[in-house]
Amino acid sequence: MIGRPVLFLNYALVAGIFGLNFLGLPLLKWIYPLAAVSALVAFLGLNLPHTLPLLLAWSFIEGQSRVVWNYHPAFRILFDVMVGACILRTLLNQKRVDIHRLLPLPLLGLLLLHFLWYAVELFNPNSVSVFAPIAATKIYVFPFAMFWMFRMNPEAFDREGLRRLSLAATVLLGLEALLALYQIQTGDSLVLGISPSYLNAMKTDVFVGANFRPFGTMFAPGVVGVYLFLATGLLFVREKFTLKHLLLLLPLVVLIGGTILGSQVRSALVKFALLAVTGAAAIILSSTVPRARKLFLALATSLLFVGVLITGVYFAKQSSGVGLDKGLERWQAIDSFEAFKARRAGLGMALVIADLRLREFPIGLGPGVTGAASSVSRDALDRDPIYGRETFWGYDNLFLSLIVEFGYGAIFYACLVLGIPLLLLHRTVHLFRGKHRFAARVSFVAFTQISIILLGNWGAIGLPYNPESFFFWLWAAAGLSVSATDVST
């Protein structure tokens, strides 16, 4: 009985955070500590199936707490503390660390080998900082504890759990999209009215004025687009779709797409479009209606989507101050596929770089020396008398970054994260053949989300860090939990 009042208070505080954002009030800074304490009480006192929608909400809003509190250390680790509270609650419920249900044996073996290699890397003689490998456990070890927590709570991903998660995602995505569009319209004045610390996040004079990018409730300009595409699949995992749900879903998809365009993150827009198309296809293919009606539904959905899209674009152009021009300009800057491809290392170049790094450092340079994690040891890396700064460059490529850090041991982590979507695809096919339609749809959406995240990491080092880390392992757990259960149609 006590759970409902606690959850109601938490959701009221989350709603208050969004409301103060729309009003642009500095009071927002002082709401965050109260909301954080209230959330920690919920995560420690209630089981994950009840608190996962709240954890999803905090994955969206915790970034803003860092900004308004000027990146105070307590708020920089706030979300990790919340996940840790959920892990502790799960551990107290389980009373032991059970890993036999975590993954199939081959993938579980890769995970254990990754841990063993990580232990070796703690004593890597090439490491320029003793602290870096310890700090990097946050990105290479802690996410697996979070994944274990998800997998030990399969009720969070049953039909009712997914319905709650889908409802929470629908509300969050709608609010974030509206807030980001409102911020585009008002420019930097709205967020600077909340806190002058936003000026640091905007790099003083880079993302201000005409170059302003929306924050939503995130920690960096434009990153709201990344969160929107990462959670898009949750729109498609509810069991039943009525006409009312579909009529809500279509304009919401267009609204999200417009927001991502306005956030000026081109890759996020491409990923979102792929997810929206595959999600709609998954709903139609998993329905129980005859094949002819499925074709009709596909055609009708496509026409309706195009109609809503054209209407949205028309009103966007007619409304002054919507501010999508900068997003369109960034797309126009890419005049060909070859120009777009040239901005990233191709497969041939990547193989040459990987071979060179493995020859020079077969056991790598140690975890935490590439990507955002390297900021912890920036001084030590800059002062190192042996290696130049370019030695630690991961070429904005997750897999090259892993090779730089782990050497040949990178194969364990890389094969593990690549093996999960293959496993989900295999289970999706099996579930479709067995006519477990709902489970097949959820498994397929999870496969699509994870695959697109991994493809995006060819041109970024995002998977070890939030938000990609949180959503990757959430989707992995959702797909594996649903596909492991014999769900009737």
PDB file of N, CA and C in Angstrom, residues 193-263:
ATOM      1  N   GLY A 193      17.735  31.584 -18.104  1.00  0.00           N
ATOM      2  CA  GLY A 193      16.892  32.071 -17.016  1.00  0.00           C
ATOM      3  C   GLY A 193      16.769  31.052 -15.897  1.00  0.00           C
ATOM      4  N   ILE A 194      16.903  29.782 -16.252  1.00  0.00           N
ATOM      5  CA  ILE A 194      16.878  28.722 -15.237  1.00  0.00           C
ATOM      6  C   ILE A 194      18.177  28.694 -14.460  1.00  0.00           C
ATOM      7  N   SER A 195      19.301  28.774 -15.182  1.00  0.00           N
ATOM      8  CA  SER A 195      20.604  28.740 -14.522  1.00  0.00           C
ATOM      9  C   SER A 195      21.671  29.326 -15.443  1.00  0.00           C
ATOM     10  N   PRO A 196      22.536  30.188 -14.914  1.00  0.00           N
ATOM     11  CA  PRO A 196      23.646  30.690 -15.736  1.00  0.00           C
ATOM     12  C   PRO A 196      24.666  29.606 -16.070  1.00  0.00           C
ATOM     13  N   SER A 197      24.606  28.470 -15.375  1.00  0.00           N
ATOM     14  CA  SER A 197      25.534  27.369 -15.656  1.00  0.00           C
ATOM     15  C   SER A 197      25.340  26.810 -17.055  1.00  0.00           C
ATOM     16  N   TYR A 198      24.185  27.076 -17.663  1.00  0.00           N
ATOM     17  CA  TYR A 198      23.963  26.611 -19.030  1.00  0.00           C
ATOM     18  C   TYR A 198      24.966  27.232 -20.002  1.00  0.00           C
ATOM     19  N   LEU A 199      25.500  28.391 -19.647  1.00  0.00           N
ATOM     20  CA  LEU A 199      26.459  29.034 -20.532  1.00  0.00           C
ATOM     21  C   LEU A 199      27.709  28.176 -20.701  1.00  0.00           C
ATOM     22  N   ASN A 200      28.112  27.491 -19.620  1.00  0.00           N
ATOM     23  CA  ASN A 200      29.252  26.577 -19.717  1.00  0.00           C
ATOM     24  C   ASN A 200      28.918  25.400 -20.621  1.00  0.00           C
ATOM     25  N   ALA A 201      27.701  24.869 -20.489  1.00  0.00           N
ATOM     26  CA  ALA A 201      27.293  23.746 -21.335  1.00  0.00           C
ATOM     27  C   ALA A 201      27.206  24.148 -22.795  1.00  0.00           C
ATOM     28  N   MET A 202      26.918  25.430 -23.049  1.00  0.00           N
ATOM     29  CA  MET A 202      26.845  25.929 -24.421  1.00  0.00           C
ATOM     30  C   MET A 202      28.208  26.390 -24.932  1.00  0.00           C
ATOM     31  N   LYS A 203      29.261  26.100 -24.149  1.00  0.00           N
ATOM     32  CA  LYS A 203      30.649  26.455 -24.513  1.00  0.00           C
ATOM     33  C   LYS A 203      30.789  27.951 -24.755  1.00  0.00           C
ATOM     34  N   THR A 204      30.143  28.713 -23.882  1.00  0.00           N
ATOM     35  CA  THR A 204      30.219  30.177 -23.819  1.00  0.00           C
ATOM     36  C   THR A 204      29.650  30.868 -25.058  1.00  0.00           C
ATOM     37  N   ASP A 205      30.249  30.630 -26.231  1.00  0.00           N
ATOM     38  CA  ASP A 205      29.786  31.356 -27.414  1.00  0.00           C
ATOM     39  C   ASP A 205      29.610  30.459 -28.639  1.00  0.00           C
ATOM     40  N   VAL A 206      29.548  29.143 -28.416  1.00  0.00           N
ATOM     41  CA  VAL A 206      29.421  28.217 -29.551  1.00  0.00           C
ATOM     42  C   VAL A 206      27.958  27.927 -29.867  1.00  0.00           C
ATOM     43  N   PHE A 207      27.177  27.524 -28.861  1.00  0.00           N
ATOM     44  CA  PHE A 207      25.785  27.132 -29.081  1.00  0.00           C
ATOM     45  C   PHE A 207      24.819  28.165 -28.507  1.00  0.00           C
ATOM     46  N   VAL A 208      25.095  29.420 -28.782  1.00  0.00           N
ATOM     47  CA  VAL A 208      24.236  30.512 -28.329  1.00  0.00           C
ATOM     48  C   VAL A 208      23.683  31.246 -29.544  1.00  0.00           C
ATOM     49  N   GLY A 209      22.699  32.099 -29.289  1.00  0.00           N
ATOM     50  CA  GLY A 209      22.127  32.905 -30.372  1.00  0.00           C
ATOM     51  C   GLY A 209      21.543  32.055 -31.489  1.00  0.00           C
ATOM     52  N   ALA A 210      21.938  32.346 -32.711  1.00  0.00           N
ATOM     53  CA  ALA A 210      21.407  31.623 -33.877  1.00  0.00           C
ATOM     54  C   ALA A 210      21.864  30.167 -33.904  1.00  0.00           C
ATOM     55  N   ASN A 211      22.955  29.842 -33.211  1.00  0.00           N
ATOM     56  CA  ASN A 211      23.480  28.471 -33.200  1.00  0.00           C
ATOM     57  C   ASN A 211      22.985  27.661 -32.002  1.00  0.00           C
ATOM     58  N   PHE A 212      22.003  28.177 -31.285  1.00  0.00           N
ATOM     59  CA  PHE A 212      21.490  27.488 -30.104  1.00  0.00           C
ATOM     60  C   PHE A 212      20.885  26.134 -30.475  1.00  0.00           C
ATOM     61  N   ARG A 213      21.176  25.145 -29.658  1.00  0.00           N
ATOM     62  CA  ARG A 213      20.560  23.825 -29.796  1.00  0.00           C
ATOM     63  C   ARG A 213      19.805  23.509 -28.519  1.00  0.00           C
ATOM     64  N   PRO A 214      18.658  22.855 -28.615  1.00  0.00           N
ATOM     65  CA  PRO A 214      17.850  22.621 -27.414  1.00  0.00           C
ATOM     66  C   PRO A 214      18.491  21.594 -26.482  1.00  0.00           C
ATOM     67  N   PHE A 215      18.198  21.730 -25.201  1.00  0.00           N
ATOM     68  CA  PHE A 215      18.682  20.802 -24.196  1.00  0.00           C
ATOM     69  C   PHE A 215      17.611  19.795 -23.786  1.00  0.00           C
ATOM     70  N   GLY A 216      16.337  20.192 -23.833  1.00  0.00           N
ATOM     71  CA  GLY A 216      15.320  19.391 -23.167  1.00  0.00           C
ATOM     72  C   GLY A 216      15.656  19.390 -21.685  1.00  0.00           C
ATOM     73  N   THR A 217      15.716  18.208 -21.088  1.00  0.00           N
ATOM     74  CA  THR A 217      16.174  18.100 -19.697  1.00  0.00           C
ATOM     75  C   THR A 217      17.513  17.361 -19.658  1.00  0.00           C
ATOM     76  N   MET A 218      18.334  17.567 -20.690  1.00  0.00           N
ATOM     77  CA  MET A 218      19.597  16.841 -20.815  1.00  0.00           C
ATOM     78  C   MET A 218      20.773  17.712 -20.391  1.00  0.00           C
ATOM     79  N   PHE A 219      21.967  17.158 -20.509  1.00  0.00           N
ATOM     80  CA  PHE A 219      23.170  17.812 -20.007  1.00  0.00           C
ATOM     81  C   PHE A 219      23.968  18.545 -21.080  1.00  0.00           C
ATOM     82  N   ALA A 220      23.612  18.391 -22.346  1.00  0.00           N
ATOM     83  CA  ALA A 220      24.391  19.005 -23.413  1.00  0.00           C
ATOM     84  C   ALA A 220      23.456  19.447 -24.535  1.00  0.00           C
ATOM     85  N   PRO A 221      23.836  20.467 -25.293  1.00  0.00           N
ATOM     86  CA  PRO A 221      22.985  20.945 -26.389  1.00  0.00           C
ATOM     87  C   PRO A 221      22.834  19.911 -27.489  1.00  0.00           C
ATOM     88  N   GLY A 222      21.591  19.666 -27.891  1.00  0.00           N
ATOM     89  CA  GLY A 222      21.311  18.743 -28.984  1.00  0.00           C
ATOM     90  C   GLY A 222      21.208  17.287 -28.597  1.00  0.00           C
ATOM     91  N   VAL A 223      21.706  16.907 -27.406  1.00  0.00           N
ATOM     92  CA  VAL A 223      21.725  15.498 -27.038  1.00  0.00           C
ATOM     93  C   VAL A 223      20.327  14.955 -26.783  1.00  0.00           C
ATOM     94  N   VAL A 224      19.344  15.840 -26.669  1.00  0.00           N
ATOM     95  CA  VAL A 224      17.964  15.393 -26.519  1.00  0.00           C
ATOM     96  C   VAL A 224      17.557  14.488 -27.679  1.00  0.00           C
ATOM     97  N   GLY A 225      18.104  14.762 -28.889  1.00  0.00           N
ATOM     98  CA  GLY A 225      17.795  13.921 -30.042  1.00  0.00           C
ATOM     99  C   GLY A 225      18.244  12.484 -29.866  1.00  0.00           C
ATOM    100  N   VAL A 226      19.359  12.290 -29.174  1.00  0.00           N
ATOM    101  CA  VAL A 226      19.869  10.940 -28.923  1.00  0.00           C
ATOM    102  C   VAL A 226      18.928  10.183 -27.997  1.00  0.00           C
ATOM    103  N   TYR A 227      18.494  10.828 -26.912  1.00  0.00           N
ATOM    104  CA  TYR A 227      17.569  10.181 -25.979  1.00  0.00           C
ATOM    105  C   TYR A 227      16.264   9.809 -26.671  1.00  0.00           C
ATOM    106  N   LEU A 228      15.798  10.684 -27.557  1.00  0.00           N
ATOM    107  CA  LEU A 228      14.523  10.421 -28.222  1.00  0.00           C
ATOM    108  C   LEU A 228      14.593   9.170 -29.083  1.00  0.00           C
ATOM    109  N   PHE A 229      15.686   8.982 -29.835  1.00  0.00           N
ATOM    110  CA  PHE A 229      15.740   7.787 -30.682  1.00  0.00           C
ATOM    111  C   PHE A 229      15.989   6.529 -29.849  1.00  0.00           C
ATOM    112  N   LEU A 230      16.723   6.652 -28.739  1.00  0.00           N
ATOM    113  CA  LEU A 230      17.017   5.479 -27.913  1.00  0.00           C
ATOM    114  C   LEU A 230      15.757   4.893 -27.277  1.00  0.00           C
ATOM    115  N   ALA A 231      14.777   5.733 -26.992  1.00  0.00           N
ATOM    116  CA  ALA A 231      13.553   5.264 -26.335  1.00  0.00           C
ATOM    117  C   ALA A 231      12.397   5.065 -27.301  1.00  0.00           C
ATOM    118  N   THR A 232      12.599   5.338 -28.577  1.00  0.00           N
ATOM    119  CA  THR A 232      11.507   5.259 -29.554  1.00  0.00           C
ATOM    120  C   THR A 232      10.861   3.879 -29.596  1.00  0.00           C
ATOM    121  N   GLY A 233      11.670   2.833 -29.534  1.00  0.00           N
ATOM    122  CA  GLY A 233      11.129   1.475 -29.617  1.00  0.00           C
ATOM    123  C   GLY A 233      10.112   1.162 -28.542  1.00  0.00           C
ATOM    124  N   LEU A 234      10.182   1.864 -27.401  1.00  0.00           N
ATOM    125  CA  LEU A 234       9.222   1.605 -26.321  1.00  0.00           C
ATOM    126  C   LEU A 234       7.798   1.990 -26.716  1.00  0.00           C
ATOM    127  N   LEU A 235       7.662   2.800 -27.754  1.00  0.00           N
ATOM    128  CA  LEU A 235       6.322   3.140 -28.242  1.00  0.00           C
ATOM    129  C   LEU A 235       5.616   1.938 -28.854  1.00  0.00           C
ATOM    130  N   PHE A 236       6.379   0.914 -29.248  1.00  0.00           N
ATOM    131  CA  PHE A 236       5.816  -0.195 -30.027  1.00  0.00           C
ATOM    132  C   PHE A 236       5.713  -1.501 -29.243  1.00  0.00           C
ATOM    133  N   VAL A 237       5.958  -1.474 -27.918  1.00  0.00           N
ATOM    134  CA  VAL A 237       6.004  -2.737 -27.171  1.00  0.00           C
ATOM    135  C   VAL A 237       4.775  -2.974 -26.302  1.00  0.00           C
ATOM    136  N   ARG A 238       3.758  -2.127 -26.414  1.00  0.00           N
ATOM    137  CA  ARG A 238       2.519  -2.455 -25.711  1.00  0.00           C
ATOM    138  C   ARG A 238       1.830  -3.587 -26.457  1.00  0.00           C
ATOM    139  N   GLU A 239       1.021  -4.366 -25.750  1.00  0.00           N
ATOM    140  CA  GLU A 239       0.454  -5.577 -26.360  1.00  0.00           C
ATOM    141  C   GLU A 239      -0.603  -5.267 -27.410  1.00  0.00           C
ATOM    142  N   LYS A 240      -1.513  -4.373 -27.099  1.00  0.00           N
ATOM    143  CA  LYS A 240      -2.624  -4.100 -28.010  1.00  0.00           C
ATOM    144  C   LYS A 240      -2.624  -2.633 -28.415  1.00  0.00           C
ATOM    145  N   PHE A 241      -2.930  -2.405 -29.682  1.00  0.00           N
ATOM    146  CA  PHE A 241      -3.021  -1.051 -30.208  1.00  0.00           C
ATOM    147  C   PHE A 241      -4.442  -0.810 -30.710  1.00  0.00           C
ATOM    148  N   THR A 242      -5.140   0.073 -30.008  1.00  0.00           N
ATOM    149  CA  THR A 242      -6.472   0.463 -30.452  1.00  0.00           C
ATOM    150  C   THR A 242      -6.337   1.609 -31.452  1.00  0.00           C
ATOM    151  N   LEU A 243      -7.434   1.983 -32.074  1.00  0.00           N
ATOM    152  CA  LEU A 243      -7.426   3.103 -33.009  1.00  0.00           C
ATOM    153  C   LEU A 243      -6.981   4.383 -32.303  1.00  0.00           C
ATOM    154  N   LYS A 244      -7.391   4.527 -31.039  1.00  0.00           N
ATOM    155  CA  LYS A 244      -6.999   5.717 -30.264  1.00  0.00           C
ATOM    156  C   LYS A 244      -5.479   5.778 -30.101  1.00  0.00           C
ATOM    157  N   HIS A 245      -4.860   4.621 -29.805  1.00  0.00           N
ATOM    158  CA  HIS A 245      -3.409   4.578 -29.632  1.00  0.00           C
ATOM    159  C   HIS A 245      -2.687   4.907 -30.942  1.00  0.00           C
ATOM    160  N   LEU A 246      -3.204   4.364 -32.032  1.00  0.00           N
ATOM    161  CA  LEU A 246      -2.571   4.605 -33.320  1.00  0.00           C
ATOM    162  C   LEU A 246      -2.685   6.071 -33.740  1.00  0.00           C
ATOM    163  N   LEU A 247      -3.845   6.686 -33.461  1.00  0.00           N
ATOM    164  CA  LEU A 247      -4.032   8.094 -33.805  1.00  0.00           C
ATOM    165  C   LEU A 247      -3.142   8.993 -32.955  1.00  0.00           C
ATOM    166  N   LEU A 248      -2.783   8.526 -31.756  1.00  0.00           N
ATOM    167  CA  LEU A 248      -1.844   9.263 -30.918  1.00  0.00           C
ATOM    168  C   LEU A 248      -0.407   9.030 -31.361  1.00  0.00           C
ATOM    169  N   LEU A 249      -0.122   7.799 -31.802  1.00  0.00           N
ATOM    170  CA  LEU A 249       1.239   7.417 -32.139  1.00  0.00           C
ATOM    171  C   LEU A 249       1.770   8.158 -33.363  1.00  0.00           C
ATOM    172  N   LEU A 250       0.955   8.287 -34.384  1.00  0.00           N
ATOM    173  CA  LEU A 250       1.421   8.892 -35.633  1.00  0.00           C
ATOM    174  C   LEU A 250       1.875  10.349 -35.457  1.00  0.00           C
ATOM    175  N   PRO A 251       1.055  11.226 -34.885  1.00  0.00           N
ATOM    176  CA  PRO A 251       1.548  12.608 -34.696  1.00  0.00           C
ATOM    177  C   PRO A 251       2.705  12.685 -33.716  1.00  0.00           C
ATOM    178  N   LEU A 252       2.770  11.767 -32.742  1.00  0.00           N
ATOM    179  CA  LEU A 252       3.891  11.761 -31.805  1.00  0.00           C
ATOM    180  C   LEU A 252       5.195  11.434 -32.521  1.00  0.00           C
ATOM    181  N   VAL A 253       5.136  10.482 -33.441  1.00  0.00           N
ATOM    182  CA  VAL A 253       6.317  10.125 -34.222  1.00  0.00           C
ATOM    183  C   VAL A 253       6.792  11.321 -35.049  1.00  0.00           C
ATOM    184  N   VAL A 254       5.853  12.024 -35.665  1.00  0.00           N
ATOM    185  CA  VAL A 254       6.215  13.212 -36.451  1.00  0.00           C
ATOM    186  C   VAL A 254       6.790  14.296 -35.549  1.00  0.00           C
ATOM    187  N   LEU A 255       6.197  14.476 -34.374  1.00  0.00           N
ATOM    188  CA  LEU A 255       6.683  15.473 -33.417  1.00  0.00           C
ATOM    189  C   LEU A 255       8.114  15.160 -32.984  1.00  0.00           C
ATOM    190  N   ILE A 256       8.376  13.893 -32.697  1.00  0.00           N
ATOM    191  CA  ILE A 256       9.728  13.491 -32.292  1.00  0.00           C
ATOM    192  C   ILE A 256      10.713  13.711 -33.428  1.00  0.00           C
ATOM    193  N   GLY A 257      10.314  13.333 -34.643  1.00  0.00           N
ATOM    194  CA  GLY A 257      11.191  13.533 -35.794  1.00  0.00           C
ATOM    195  C   GLY A 257      11.535  14.991 -36.000  1.00  0.00           C
ATOM    196  N   GLY A 258      10.542  15.875 -35.865  1.00  0.00           N
ATOM    197  CA  GLY A 258      10.792  17.301 -36.006  1.00  0.00           C
ATOM    198  C   GLY A 258      11.724  17.827 -34.925  1.00  0.00           C
ATOM    199  N   THR A 259      11.575  17.292 -33.710  1.00  0.00           N
ATOM    200  CA  THR A 259      12.433  17.720 -32.605  1.00  0.00           C
ATOM    201  C   THR A 259      13.875  17.295 -32.841  1.00  0.00           C
ATOM    202  N   ILE A 260      14.070  16.074 -33.321  1.00  0.00           N
ATOM    203  CA  ILE A 260      15.429  15.606 -33.593  1.00  0.00           C
ATOM    204  C   ILE A 260      16.053  16.433 -34.718  1.00  0.00           C
ATOM    205  N   LEU A 261      15.254  16.780 -35.717  1.00  0.00           N
ATOM    206  CA  LEU A 261      15.749  17.651 -36.782  1.00  0.00           C
ATOM    207  C   LEU A 261      16.187  18.995 -36.198  1.00  0.00           C
ATOM    208  N   GLY A 262      15.372  19.542 -35.308  1.00  0.00           N
ATOM    209  CA  GLY A 262      15.703  20.813 -34.691  1.00  0.00           C
ATOM    210  C   GLY A 262      16.896  20.741 -33.760  1.00  0.00           C
ATOM    211  N   SER A 263      17.160  19.553 -33.207  1.00  0.00           N
ATOM    212  CA  SER A 263      18.318  19.403 -32.318  1.00  0.00           C
ATOM    213  C   SER A 263      19.619  19.304 -33.097  1.00  0.00           C
TER     214      SER A 263
END
